Every structure is written in structure tokens, then in C-alpha cells.
Amino acid sequence: MNYDLMIIGSGPGGYVAAIRASQLGMKVGVVERAELGGICLNWGCIPTKSLLKSAQVFDYLKHAGDYGITIDGEVKADFKAMIERSRGVANSMSKGIQYLFKKNKIDHIAGTGKLIGNNEIEVADTEGNKVKYQSKAIIIATGARSKELPGLKQDGKKIIGYREALTLPEQPKSLIIVGSGAIGSEFAYFYNSIGTKVTIVEFLPTIVPLEDEEVAKQLARSFKKAKINVMVNSAVESAIVEGGICKVKVKTKKGIEELKADIVLSAVGVTPNIENLGLEELGIELEKGKIKVDVFYRTNIDGIYAIGDIVHGPALAHVASAEGITCVEKIAGLEPEPVNYNNIPGCTYTNPEVASVGFTEKQAIEAGYEIKVGKFPFTASGKASAAGAKEGFVKLIFDAKYGELLGGHLIGANVTEMIAELIVARKLETTGHEMIKSVHPHPTMSEAIMEAAAAAYGEVIHI
């Protein structure tokens, strides 16, 4: 069968690209060896947010008395029910992709795809039967998997990756999490909230190391308040399982320390899925372990494109989706604007939540900007006080010369919903004074954005 476009992988890069291509009149086929929706919908973004919502509700119930509510009897976390709900949400979303494929007349080709030419894909089903397909253009969108460290080999049972952390048969009494990025920190919050003793081991000086330093320090304080053991400047030397117990040797500034836990979760990043795709045979160029592409995701081989976690850039679902749309529009002969990687939001769904976009304060200074910085704490927010969510702050960084918003860094309740305002503001080159004069509704958490902008210019009202 012949297609205008074939895509290998149906994650947030692949399925979004497929739908946009169909909208532009292309005949599209998507090769997927597992569930539609890829890791994000099935084993990442969506099921983890389901678990985190369960944790949040449990937290509310544990602190019901703070809101004038009395609960008779003990409130318990049903771990298996939480896992089942999470899987149900993921399955529902995957079925939603099936509906979207049918609605947009996209062919789902079940199997494992391999490039055998710049316009040809061979697909093998589970029984080994192979079928060849022709396509004018091909997009590789095969995503990534949990990364393994040399001294932290995963066995899938006691030393695990994020996928197994979503489907453990029973709640561990103790858990060591190696890595404190979004994945590690979110699982730390979830498991700690339901009663598991959690230790985070982070190699770098701060947790969530990609975030602004002040945000990272605030999250560390919040974690320690919640009795999560946070170890920074620490490296895992080895991990073994003896008698059903994980023993982890950690090198710290004070020397080697041995930790013990029921489960060890490796959350040190991801490895791109680029093996057995036929890249070497076709001579597709790689760069530092990822596929090399231009700003419109063209590889060095005519007709073959790559997007998402297998190319350089943030390994985030919304990035893959943006890349997919840009790539497809270019294939269709439109003139899309390249993705601006300096205006990509990052979100961590802990308690408190973390959200950011643009330069950190340190990065802005290193880039040579003279800056103005404004901060507004949620302790001064009426809505935050009413909601019982006073932890955190909004921090905005402006170019002192032109007033342009360079970066925004938020930590607090619901800030992952608030960050979109700053993304649009940066896209439109909004200035600090324009933000100050944009009337925000009261009482809301988002008022803190207006107040932080005012703080940068000495005009803040409520602190």
C-alpha cells in the first residue's frame, strides 16, 4: 500500500503529526508495535497524573480538619485501587487515540517498523510476518525508554524504571529514588504521600536541577517538611538485591553510605529508541546518540524525518507534538515557524507544583543581560491562604533595558496551569509594565504573576 506519509511511533509526536497531516489532505499510516498513544498516554504523563491526583485527594482527606471537616474513622490509601484507576485512565486515553485515527481516516499498522529505503518501511507483526509499505515521506517518532546507569541495572522487580513504578503489585514500605528530575520528584511525592518511606539520591547540588535555584531550594524544603529524605551531591556506586532487600552504596561528601529499601527506582533520564530501525543501513546521521535533524526535522536522507525524544531538545510530550506539527506542515509545503526551544515550559506535578519557562536568573546573567527580578510569595495571596496552599512563590526575570520577560519560575499550588500566561507573554514579547497593567482577577493564584511583575519595578502592592 502507498501513503503520502508514514510515521513510526504513535506517541504525542507521532499521533499529533498524523492528525495534522490528515487535516492537510495526506493519506497517513502509523506503525505502532504497542498501545496507541505511546509512553506518554500509557506509561508516562497520563497515568502518573492519575496517581498524583489520588495522592492529592488523600492529602486533602488527611488534613480535612484544617478546612473545618471532621471525618469519622481512619482514612486509608488503597494502593491497588489507585493503580487500577491509573490504568483505567490510561486505557481510556489510548482508546481516544483510536477514535481520533478513525475520525481522521488514519491507518493504524500494528507491528514493528524498519526503514529499508528512503520511501519504504518493512513492518513485522508479532508472528514475524513482514509487509512492505511505500510512502512519499517518513517520520520516525519512536520515543525513548528508561535510562540505565552502569551500577544500577534494572531487573524490573526490585530495581525498576518508571514503567514498573506505575504497576507495582503492592506498595513498598521503603523506596530509594535515584534522580530528582520531574519523574523522580513526582514519584517521590506520590509514594511519600501514601506512607512509603522515600529517599531521593541526586548527583547534582540541587533537586530538580534544571529549575531556577530558588525554586529547587523551596521544593527541597517542602520535601523535607513532608519527611522525604533528600540527598544531593550524592552518586550511586552500586545496587544489589539480597534477601529481597535492595542495598545501595552511595558516595557522598562524607564518604560511602549504604542505604536499604524494598524498591529502588531509577529516574536518571531516558534513552532514545533508535535501535533496529535501519538507520545505519541507510546512513542516517546521528549526533551524540540522537538523530541529527535541521529546524524542520529533516534528516540527511531525503524524505526521512525525525521528531521527539530521538532528536536533540527537551524530552517532553508537548515538545514532540509541536515538532510533529511543524514537521508535517513543512512536508505539506507550508512555511511554519521553527519551534522556539527557549519558550518551552517545564512542569513538575509535585506538591507544591513547579512550572517554568525561559531563562533562569543564572542563565540570564550568563547570557549578558542586565536584569530586573520580581518575586511574590503565595503567603501574601488571599486565594492561596483561603485554599490552604501558601507554600511557594512566583519569580519573574525581565531585561532591564527593554522590559522583555526573559523567564518565569513558579512553585506552588496549580502553577502548572498558570504557566501558560507566561508562555504567551514571552511569545508576544510582552514587557513588565504591560503585565502590571493587565488586570488580573481577584482572588486568584494568578494575581501573583501581576504582583511579581510589579515587584520587579518597585510597584508591588501586597508585600
Short mmCIF file of C-alpha atoms in Angstrom, two decimals:
data_model
loop_
_atom_site.label_atom_id
_atom_site.label_comp_id
_atom_site.label_asym_id
_atom_site.label_seq_id
_atom_site.Cartn_x
_atom_site.Cartn_y
_atom_site.Cartn_z
CA MET A 1 0.00 0.00 0.00
CA ASN A 2 1.19 3.52 -0.78
CA TYR A 3 0.97 6.52 1.57
CA ASP A 4 1.76 10.21 1.43
CA LEU A 5 3.17 9.95 4.94
CA MET A 6 4.08 7.07 7.23
CA ILE A 7 5.01 7.54 10.86
CA ILE A 8 6.82 5.03 13.05
CA GLY A 9 5.50 5.53 16.59
CA SER A 10 2.16 6.79 17.91
CA GLY A 11 3.22 8.82 20.95
CA PRO A 12 2.42 12.53 21.36
CA GLY A 13 4.79 13.30 18.49
CA GLY A 14 3.58 10.60 16.12
CA TYR A 15 -0.17 10.70 16.61
CA VAL A 16 -0.33 14.51 16.60
CA ALA A 17 1.74 14.64 13.40
CA ALA A 18 -0.57 12.05 11.85
CA ILE A 19 -3.72 14.03 12.65
CA ARG A 20 -2.25 17.29 11.36
CA ALA A 21 -1.12 15.53 8.16
CA SER A 22 -4.61 14.15 7.64
CA GLN A 23 -6.06 17.65 8.12
CA LEU A 24 -3.73 18.80 5.34
CA GLY A 25 -5.07 16.15 2.96
CA MET A 26 -2.42 13.46 3.25
CA LYS A 27 -3.04 9.71 3.27
CA VAL A 28 -1.39 8.63 6.53
CA GLY A 29 -0.30 5.32 8.04
CA VAL A 30 1.08 4.97 11.58
CA VAL A 31 3.17 1.97 12.60
CA GLU A 32 2.88 1.08 16.29
CA ARG A 33 4.07 -2.11 18.00
CA ALA A 34 2.33 -1.44 21.33
CA GLU A 35 -0.61 0.66 22.53
CA LEU A 36 -1.63 3.77 20.62
CA GLY A 37 -0.55 6.91 22.43
CA GLY A 38 2.97 5.72 23.18
CA ILE A 39 4.70 6.03 26.54
CA CYS A 40 3.06 9.36 27.43
CA LEU A 41 -0.53 8.18 27.36
CA ASN A 42 0.10 4.63 28.53
CA TRP A 43 3.16 4.66 30.80
CA GLY A 44 4.09 8.28 31.43
CA CYS A 45 2.33 11.63 31.57
CA ILE A 46 -1.28 10.48 31.88
CA PRO A 47 -1.14 7.53 34.32
CA THR A 48 1.32 9.35 36.60
CA LYS A 49 -1.03 12.34 36.81
CA SER A 50 -3.82 9.95 37.76
CA LEU A 51 -1.72 8.61 40.65
CA LEU A 52 -0.75 12.13 41.68
CA LYS A 53 -4.41 13.16 41.78
CA SER A 54 -5.11 10.21 44.08
CA ALA A 55 -2.25 11.38 46.29
CA GLN A 56 -3.60 14.93 46.34
CA VAL A 57 -7.10 13.77 47.35
CA PHE A 58 -5.57 11.60 50.07
CA ASP A 59 -3.59 14.61 51.33
CA TYR A 60 -6.79 16.65 51.48
CA LEU A 61 -8.55 13.94 53.46
CA LYS A 62 -5.65 13.64 55.91
CA HIS A 63 -5.88 17.40 56.52
CA ALA A 64 -9.66 17.71 56.39
CA GLY A 65 -9.64 19.18 59.88
CA ASP A 66 -7.73 22.20 58.55
CA TYR A 67 -10.81 23.01 56.46
CA GLY A 68 -13.36 22.51 59.23
CA ILE A 69 -14.31 19.00 58.16
CA THR A 70 -14.46 16.02 60.55
CA ILE A 71 -14.03 12.51 59.19
CA ASP A 72 -15.12 9.63 61.44
CA GLY A 73 -12.80 6.65 61.19
CA GLU A 74 -9.38 6.13 59.63
CA VAL A 75 -8.64 7.36 56.11
CA LYS A 76 -6.59 4.77 54.23
CA ALA A 77 -4.83 4.72 50.86
CA ASP A 78 -5.85 1.73 48.74
CA PHE A 79 -2.71 1.30 46.65
CA LYS A 80 -4.13 -1.35 44.32
CA ALA A 81 -7.26 0.72 43.66
CA MET A 82 -5.09 3.76 42.86
CA ILE A 83 -3.07 1.69 40.38
CA GLU A 84 -6.25 0.28 38.81
CA ARG A 85 -7.71 3.78 38.42
CA SER A 86 -4.48 4.96 36.81
CA ARG A 87 -4.50 2.09 34.33
CA GLY A 88 -8.16 2.76 33.55
CA VAL A 89 -7.44 6.40 32.75
CA ALA A 90 -4.52 5.40 30.50
CA ASN A 91 -6.59 2.78 28.67
CA SER A 92 -9.39 5.28 28.12
CA MET A 93 -6.98 7.82 26.63
CA SER A 94 -5.45 5.19 24.33
CA LYS A 95 -8.93 4.32 23.06
CA GLY A 96 -9.40 8.04 22.44
CA ILE A 97 -6.47 7.94 20.02
CA GLN A 98 -8.13 5.03 18.22
CA TYR A 99 -11.22 7.21 17.81
CA LEU A 100 -9.16 10.13 16.50
CA PHE A 101 -7.44 7.84 13.98
CA LYS A 102 -10.79 6.59 12.74
CA LYS A 103 -12.23 10.12 12.60
CA ASN A 104 -9.23 11.38 10.59
CA LYS A 105 -9.03 8.28 8.34
CA ILE A 106 -5.55 7.36 9.59
CA ASP A 107 -4.44 3.74 9.17
CA HIS A 108 -3.05 2.03 12.25
CA ILE A 109 -0.50 -0.58 11.17
CA ALA A 110 0.24 -2.90 14.09
CA GLY A 111 3.81 -4.15 14.22
CA THR A 112 7.47 -3.13 14.39
CA GLY A 113 8.66 -0.83 11.62
CA LYS A 114 12.07 -0.72 9.96
CA LEU A 115 13.36 1.59 7.25
CA ILE A 116 14.53 -0.26 4.16
CA GLY A 117 14.68 2.76 1.85
CA ASN A 118 14.07 6.48 1.92
CA ASN A 119 10.50 5.80 0.82
CA GLU A 120 9.92 2.30 2.14
CA ILE A 121 9.12 0.69 5.50
CA GLU A 122 9.00 -3.01 6.39
CA VAL A 123 6.59 -3.90 9.19
CA ALA A 124 6.88 -7.17 11.13
CA ASP A 125 3.93 -8.41 13.18
CA THR A 126 4.18 -10.42 16.42
CA GLU A 127 4.39 -13.67 14.48
CA GLY A 128 7.25 -12.46 12.31
CA ASN A 129 5.24 -11.88 9.14
CA LYS A 130 6.61 -8.94 7.16
CA VAL A 131 4.84 -6.47 4.87
CA LYS A 132 6.42 -3.63 2.88
CA TYR A 133 4.84 -0.18 2.54
CA GLN A 134 5.70 2.71 0.26
CA SER A 135 5.48 6.33 1.40
CA LYS A 136 6.45 9.70 -0.08
CA ALA A 137 7.68 10.82 3.35
CA ILE A 138 8.52 9.01 6.59
CA ILE A 139 8.67 10.41 10.13
CA ILE A 140 10.49 8.49 12.86
CA ALA A 141 8.84 9.15 16.23
CA THR A 142 9.87 6.15 18.31
CA GLY A 143 10.36 7.94 21.65
CA ALA A 144 12.56 6.78 24.50
CA ARG A 145 12.80 4.37 27.43
CA SER A 146 14.16 4.49 30.96
CA LYS A 147 17.91 5.04 31.06
CA GLU A 148 20.15 2.58 32.92
CA LEU A 149 23.25 3.55 34.89
CA PRO A 150 26.24 1.14 34.91
CA GLY A 151 25.92 0.47 38.65
CA LEU A 152 22.13 0.45 38.65
CA LYS A 153 21.00 -2.30 36.31
CA GLN A 154 17.22 -2.70 36.30
CA ASP A 155 15.69 -6.13 36.90
CA GLY A 156 12.09 -4.91 36.58
CA LYS A 157 11.14 -6.20 40.03
CA LYS A 158 13.31 -4.70 42.77
CA ILE A 159 15.40 -2.22 40.77
CA ILE A 160 12.90 -0.64 38.43
CA GLY A 161 12.18 2.14 35.94
CA TYR A 162 9.19 4.48 35.74
CA ARG A 163 7.06 1.92 33.90
CA GLU A 164 7.24 -0.66 36.69
CA ALA A 165 6.68 2.10 39.29
CA LEU A 166 3.20 2.54 37.78
CA THR A 167 2.19 -1.09 38.24
CA LEU A 168 3.88 -2.44 41.38
CA PRO A 169 1.86 -5.35 42.79
CA GLU A 170 1.98 -3.89 46.30
CA GLN A 171 3.01 -0.67 47.97
CA PRO A 172 6.65 -0.71 49.11
CA LYS A 173 7.37 0.24 52.70
CA SER A 174 10.55 1.97 51.60
CA LEU A 175 11.75 3.36 48.27
CA ILE A 176 15.03 4.84 47.05
CA ILE A 177 14.68 7.11 44.01
CA VAL A 178 17.83 7.82 42.02
CA GLY A 179 17.43 11.11 40.16
CA SER A 180 15.29 14.10 41.11
CA GLY A 181 14.05 15.43 37.78
CA ALA A 182 10.34 15.55 37.07
CA ILE A 183 9.93 11.74 37.03
CA GLY A 184 11.86 11.13 40.24
CA SER A 185 10.30 14.03 42.14
CA GLU A 186 6.74 13.15 41.11
CA PHE A 187 7.11 9.54 42.22
CA ALA A 188 8.73 10.75 45.44
CA TYR A 189 5.66 12.87 46.18
CA PHE A 190 3.21 10.10 45.30
CA TYR A 191 4.78 7.31 47.29
CA ASN A 192 5.61 9.52 50.26
CA SER A 193 2.04 10.83 50.41
CA ILE A 194 0.61 7.33 50.77
CA GLY A 195 3.03 6.31 53.51
CA THR A 196 6.13 4.87 51.83
CA LYS A 197 9.45 5.95 53.33
CA VAL A 198 11.19 7.75 50.43
CA THR A 199 14.82 8.72 49.88
CA ILE A 200 15.93 10.77 46.86
CA VAL A 201 19.54 10.46 45.69
CA GLU A 202 20.64 13.27 43.36
CA PHE A 203 24.11 13.59 41.82
CA LEU A 204 23.88 17.39 41.35
CA PRO A 205 23.85 20.06 44.09
CA THR A 206 20.07 20.62 43.94
CA ILE A 207 16.97 18.58 43.22
CA VAL A 208 15.02 19.39 40.03
CA PRO A 209 18.40 20.63 38.73
CA LEU A 210 17.04 22.23 35.54
CA GLU A 211 14.92 24.65 37.57
CA ASP A 212 15.87 28.05 38.99
CA GLU A 213 17.97 27.61 42.12
CA GLU A 214 15.47 29.35 44.40
CA VAL A 215 12.68 27.09 43.17
CA ALA A 216 14.82 23.99 43.71
CA LYS A 217 15.63 25.04 47.27
CA GLN A 218 11.95 25.68 48.04
CA LEU A 219 10.94 22.24 46.73
CA ALA A 220 13.70 20.64 48.81
CA ARG A 221 12.34 22.40 51.91
CA SER A 222 8.82 21.21 51.10
CA PHE A 223 10.04 17.64 50.58
CA LYS A 224 11.97 17.62 53.85
CA LYS A 225 8.91 19.01 55.64
CA ALA A 226 6.99 16.04 54.22
CA LYS A 227 9.72 13.75 55.64
CA ILE A 228 11.25 12.82 52.27
CA ASN A 229 14.96 12.19 52.77
CA VAL A 230 16.81 14.32 50.19
CA MET A 231 20.46 13.53 49.42
CA VAL A 232 22.16 15.88 46.94
CA ASN A 233 25.80 15.83 45.74
CA SER A 234 25.45 12.05 46.00
CA ALA A 235 26.26 9.31 43.48
CA VAL A 236 25.12 5.70 43.40
CA GLU A 237 28.13 3.40 43.28
CA SER A 238 26.26 0.09 43.22
CA ALA A 239 22.92 -1.55 43.92
CA ILE A 240 22.36 -5.21 44.75
CA VAL A 241 19.43 -7.29 45.98
CA GLU A 242 20.00 -9.61 48.93
CA GLY A 243 17.24 -11.47 50.75
CA GLY A 244 14.59 -9.38 49.00
CA ILE A 245 16.17 -6.11 50.19
CA CYS A 246 17.87 -3.58 47.93
CA LYS A 247 21.25 -2.42 49.20
CA VAL A 248 22.54 0.75 47.58
CA LYS A 249 26.01 2.19 48.12
CA VAL A 250 26.00 5.95 47.77
CA LYS A 251 29.08 8.16 47.58
CA THR A 252 28.53 11.41 49.47
CA LYS A 253 30.82 14.23 50.55
CA LYS A 254 31.17 12.44 53.89
CA GLY A 255 32.10 9.12 52.31
CA ILE A 256 30.28 5.92 51.30
CA GLU A 257 26.85 5.35 52.84
CA GLU A 258 24.77 2.19 52.44
CA LEU A 259 21.01 2.61 52.05
CA LYS A 260 18.42 -0.15 52.24
CA ALA A 261 14.93 -0.24 50.76
CA ASP A 262 12.26 -2.55 49.39
CA ILE A 263 12.47 -0.99 45.91
CA VAL A 264 14.93 1.19 44.00
CA LEU A 265 13.55 3.40 41.24
CA SER A 266 15.99 4.60 38.59
CA ALA A 267 14.84 8.02 37.35
CA VAL A 268 18.02 9.30 35.74
CA GLY A 269 16.59 10.18 32.35
CA VAL A 270 15.72 8.37 29.15
CA THR A 271 17.48 6.61 26.27
CA PRO A 272 16.21 7.18 22.71
CA ASN A 273 14.71 4.20 20.88
CA ILE A 274 16.83 4.23 17.72
CA GLU A 275 17.99 0.61 17.57
CA ASN A 276 16.91 -1.79 14.81
CA LEU A 277 15.29 0.94 12.72
CA GLY A 278 17.61 0.60 9.73
CA LEU A 279 19.37 3.91 10.43
CA GLU A 280 22.85 2.50 9.92
CA GLU A 281 21.94 0.73 6.69
CA LEU A 282 20.54 3.93 5.19
CA GLY A 283 23.35 6.10 6.53
CA ILE A 284 21.13 8.33 8.64
CA GLU A 285 23.42 10.63 10.59
CA LEU A 286 23.50 10.58 14.39
CA GLU A 287 24.83 13.19 16.78
CA LYS A 288 25.63 12.33 20.41
CA GLY A 289 23.34 9.31 20.40
CA LYS A 290 20.36 11.01 18.74
CA ILE A 291 19.23 11.52 15.15
CA LYS A 292 20.60 14.72 13.65
CA VAL A 293 17.94 16.94 12.03
CA ASP A 294 17.53 20.53 10.83
CA VAL A 295 14.97 23.05 12.17
CA PHE A 296 12.21 21.29 10.20
CA TYR A 297 13.29 17.80 11.38
CA ARG A 298 14.77 16.65 8.07
CA THR A 299 17.50 14.04 8.39
CA ASN A 300 20.40 13.87 5.95
CA ILE A 301 18.40 11.35 3.90
CA ASP A 302 15.81 12.87 1.60
CA GLY A 303 12.24 12.04 2.59
CA ILE A 304 13.05 10.87 6.11
CA TYR A 305 12.30 13.00 9.18
CA ALA A 306 12.63 12.52 12.95
CA ILE A 307 10.89 14.14 15.92
CA GLY A 308 10.53 13.82 19.68
CA ASP A 309 12.85 12.17 22.18
CA ILE A 310 15.09 10.73 19.45
CA VAL A 311 16.28 14.20 18.36
CA HIS A 312 18.05 16.89 20.37
CA GLY A 313 15.82 19.05 22.53
CA PRO A 314 13.78 18.63 25.73
CA ALA A 315 12.30 15.12 26.05
CA LEU A 316 8.77 16.37 26.70
CA ALA A 317 5.42 15.34 25.24
CA HIS A 318 4.39 18.88 24.28
CA VAL A 319 7.73 19.40 22.53
CA ALA A 320 7.23 16.25 20.45
CA SER A 321 3.73 17.41 19.49
CA ALA A 322 4.98 20.85 18.44
CA GLU A 323 7.79 19.28 16.43
CA GLY A 324 5.34 16.90 14.74
CA ILE A 325 3.05 19.72 13.63
CA THR A 326 5.96 21.86 12.38
CA CYS A 327 7.47 18.91 10.52
CA VAL A 328 4.21 17.94 8.81
CA GLU A 329 3.37 21.50 7.80
CA LYS A 330 6.79 21.80 6.16
CA ILE A 331 6.27 18.50 4.32
CA ALA A 332 2.90 19.83 3.12
CA GLY A 333 4.56 22.88 1.56
CA LEU A 334 3.54 25.43 4.19
CA GLU A 335 6.00 27.82 5.81
CA PRO A 336 5.76 27.06 9.54
CA GLU A 337 7.78 28.94 12.12
CA PRO A 338 10.51 26.75 13.68
CA VAL A 339 9.92 25.66 17.27
CA ASN A 340 11.40 28.17 19.73
CA TYR A 341 13.14 25.96 22.28
CA ASN A 342 13.74 28.93 24.56
CA ASN A 343 9.99 29.23 25.13
CA ILE A 344 9.22 25.65 26.12
CA PRO A 345 7.53 25.22 29.51
CA GLY A 346 8.60 22.62 32.01
CA CYS A 347 6.17 21.28 34.62
CA THR A 348 6.69 19.04 37.65
CA TYR A 349 3.49 17.83 39.30
CA THR A 350 4.66 17.53 42.88
CA ASN A 351 3.19 19.20 45.96
CA PRO A 352 3.90 22.06 45.60
CA GLU A 353 3.91 22.05 41.79
CA VAL A 354 6.78 23.53 39.79
CA ALA A 355 6.47 25.29 36.43
CA SER A 356 8.95 27.36 34.45
CA VAL A 357 9.74 28.88 31.08
CA GLY A 358 12.68 30.76 29.62
CA PHE A 359 15.89 31.83 31.35
CA THR A 360 16.68 31.13 34.98
CA GLU A 361 18.21 34.07 36.83
CA LYS A 362 21.67 32.50 36.49
CA GLN A 363 21.23 31.82 32.77
CA ALA A 364 20.05 35.38 32.09
CA ILE A 365 23.12 36.82 33.80
CA GLU A 366 25.43 34.40 31.99
CA ALA A 367 23.80 35.43 28.69
CA GLY A 368 24.86 39.02 29.37
CA TYR A 369 21.53 40.56 30.29
CA GLU A 370 21.14 43.30 32.85
CA ILE A 371 18.06 42.10 34.67
CA LYS A 372 15.24 43.07 36.98
CA VAL A 373 13.84 40.31 39.20
CA GLY A 374 10.44 40.34 40.87
CA LYS A 375 9.15 37.81 43.41
CA PHE A 376 5.77 37.44 45.03
CA PRO A 377 5.20 34.84 47.77
CA PHE A 378 1.94 32.91 47.99
CA THR A 379 1.90 33.68 51.72
CA ALA A 380 0.70 37.14 50.62
CA SER A 381 -2.00 35.76 48.31
CA GLY A 382 -5.56 35.85 49.61
CA LYS A 383 -6.61 32.93 47.38
CA ALA A 384 -3.64 30.84 48.48
CA SER A 385 -4.48 31.47 52.13
CA ALA A 386 -8.12 30.58 51.58
CA ALA A 387 -7.08 27.40 49.78
CA GLY A 388 -4.58 26.43 52.46
CA ALA A 389 -1.80 26.46 49.88
CA LYS A 390 0.63 29.18 50.95
CA GLU A 391 3.87 27.40 50.01
CA GLY A 392 5.87 28.83 47.13
CA PHE A 393 6.16 31.95 45.01
CA VAL A 394 6.25 33.46 41.53
CA LYS A 395 9.59 34.74 40.26
CA LEU A 396 9.86 36.76 37.06
CA ILE A 397 13.02 37.91 35.28
CA PHE A 398 12.98 40.91 32.95
CA ASP A 399 15.51 42.53 30.63
CA ALA A 400 16.25 45.82 32.42
CA LYS A 401 16.87 47.65 29.13
CA TYR A 402 13.75 46.78 27.12
CA GLY A 403 11.45 45.29 29.76
CA GLU A 404 11.10 41.96 27.94
CA LEU A 405 10.09 38.96 30.03
CA LEU A 406 13.12 36.65 29.98
CA GLY A 407 11.92 33.91 32.31
CA GLY A 408 9.25 32.83 34.74
CA HIS A 409 9.63 30.39 37.63
CA LEU A 410 6.69 29.29 39.73
CA ILE A 411 6.33 26.93 42.67
CA GLY A 412 3.01 26.45 44.42
CA ALA A 413 -0.46 25.03 44.04
CA ASN A 414 -1.81 24.85 40.46
CA VAL A 415 1.17 26.68 38.94
CA THR A 416 1.30 24.16 36.07
CA GLU A 417 -1.99 25.71 34.94
CA MET A 418 -0.70 29.27 35.42
CA ILE A 419 2.49 28.97 33.36
CA ALA A 420 0.66 29.27 30.01
CA GLU A 421 0.16 33.00 30.61
CA LEU A 422 3.94 33.50 30.69
CA ILE A 423 4.49 31.39 27.56
CA VAL A 424 2.10 33.61 25.59
CA ALA A 425 3.61 36.74 27.15
CA ARG A 426 7.09 35.71 26.01
CA LYS A 427 5.83 34.75 22.56
CA LEU A 428 4.31 38.22 22.16
CA GLU A 429 7.40 39.95 23.66
CA THR A 430 5.29 41.39 26.44
CA THR A 431 7.02 43.84 28.77
CA GLY A 432 6.89 44.01 32.53
CA HIS A 433 4.82 47.19 32.56
CA GLU A 434 2.29 45.65 30.16
CA MET A 435 1.92 42.74 32.59
CA ILE A 436 1.48 45.09 35.53
CA LYS A 437 -1.28 46.95 33.69
CA SER A 438 -3.07 43.74 32.65
CA VAL A 439 -5.78 43.49 35.29
CA HIS A 440 -5.85 40.03 36.88
CA PRO A 441 -8.98 38.65 38.58
CA HIS A 442 -9.24 38.68 42.37
CA PRO A 443 -8.95 36.48 44.29
CA THR A 444 -6.84 34.10 42.21
CA MET A 445 -3.43 32.48 42.44
CA SER A 446 -2.62 34.10 39.08
CA GLU A 447 -2.62 37.56 40.67
CA ALA A 448 0.83 36.60 41.92
CA ILE A 449 2.12 36.94 38.35
CA MET A 450 0.95 40.55 38.13
CA GLU A 451 2.35 41.25 41.61
CA ALA A 452 5.72 39.66 40.78
CA ALA A 453 5.98 41.87 37.69
CA ALA A 454 5.15 44.89 39.86
CA ALA A 455 7.77 43.80 42.40
CA ALA A 456 10.46 43.90 39.70
CA TYR A 457 9.70 47.60 39.15
CA GLY A 458 9.13 48.61 42.77
CA GLU A 459 5.37 48.87 42.34
CA VAL A 460 4.15 45.79 44.24
CA ILE A 461 1.06 46.39 46.38
CA HIS A 462 0.58 43.42 48.70
CA ILE A 463 4.06 42.88 50.18
#
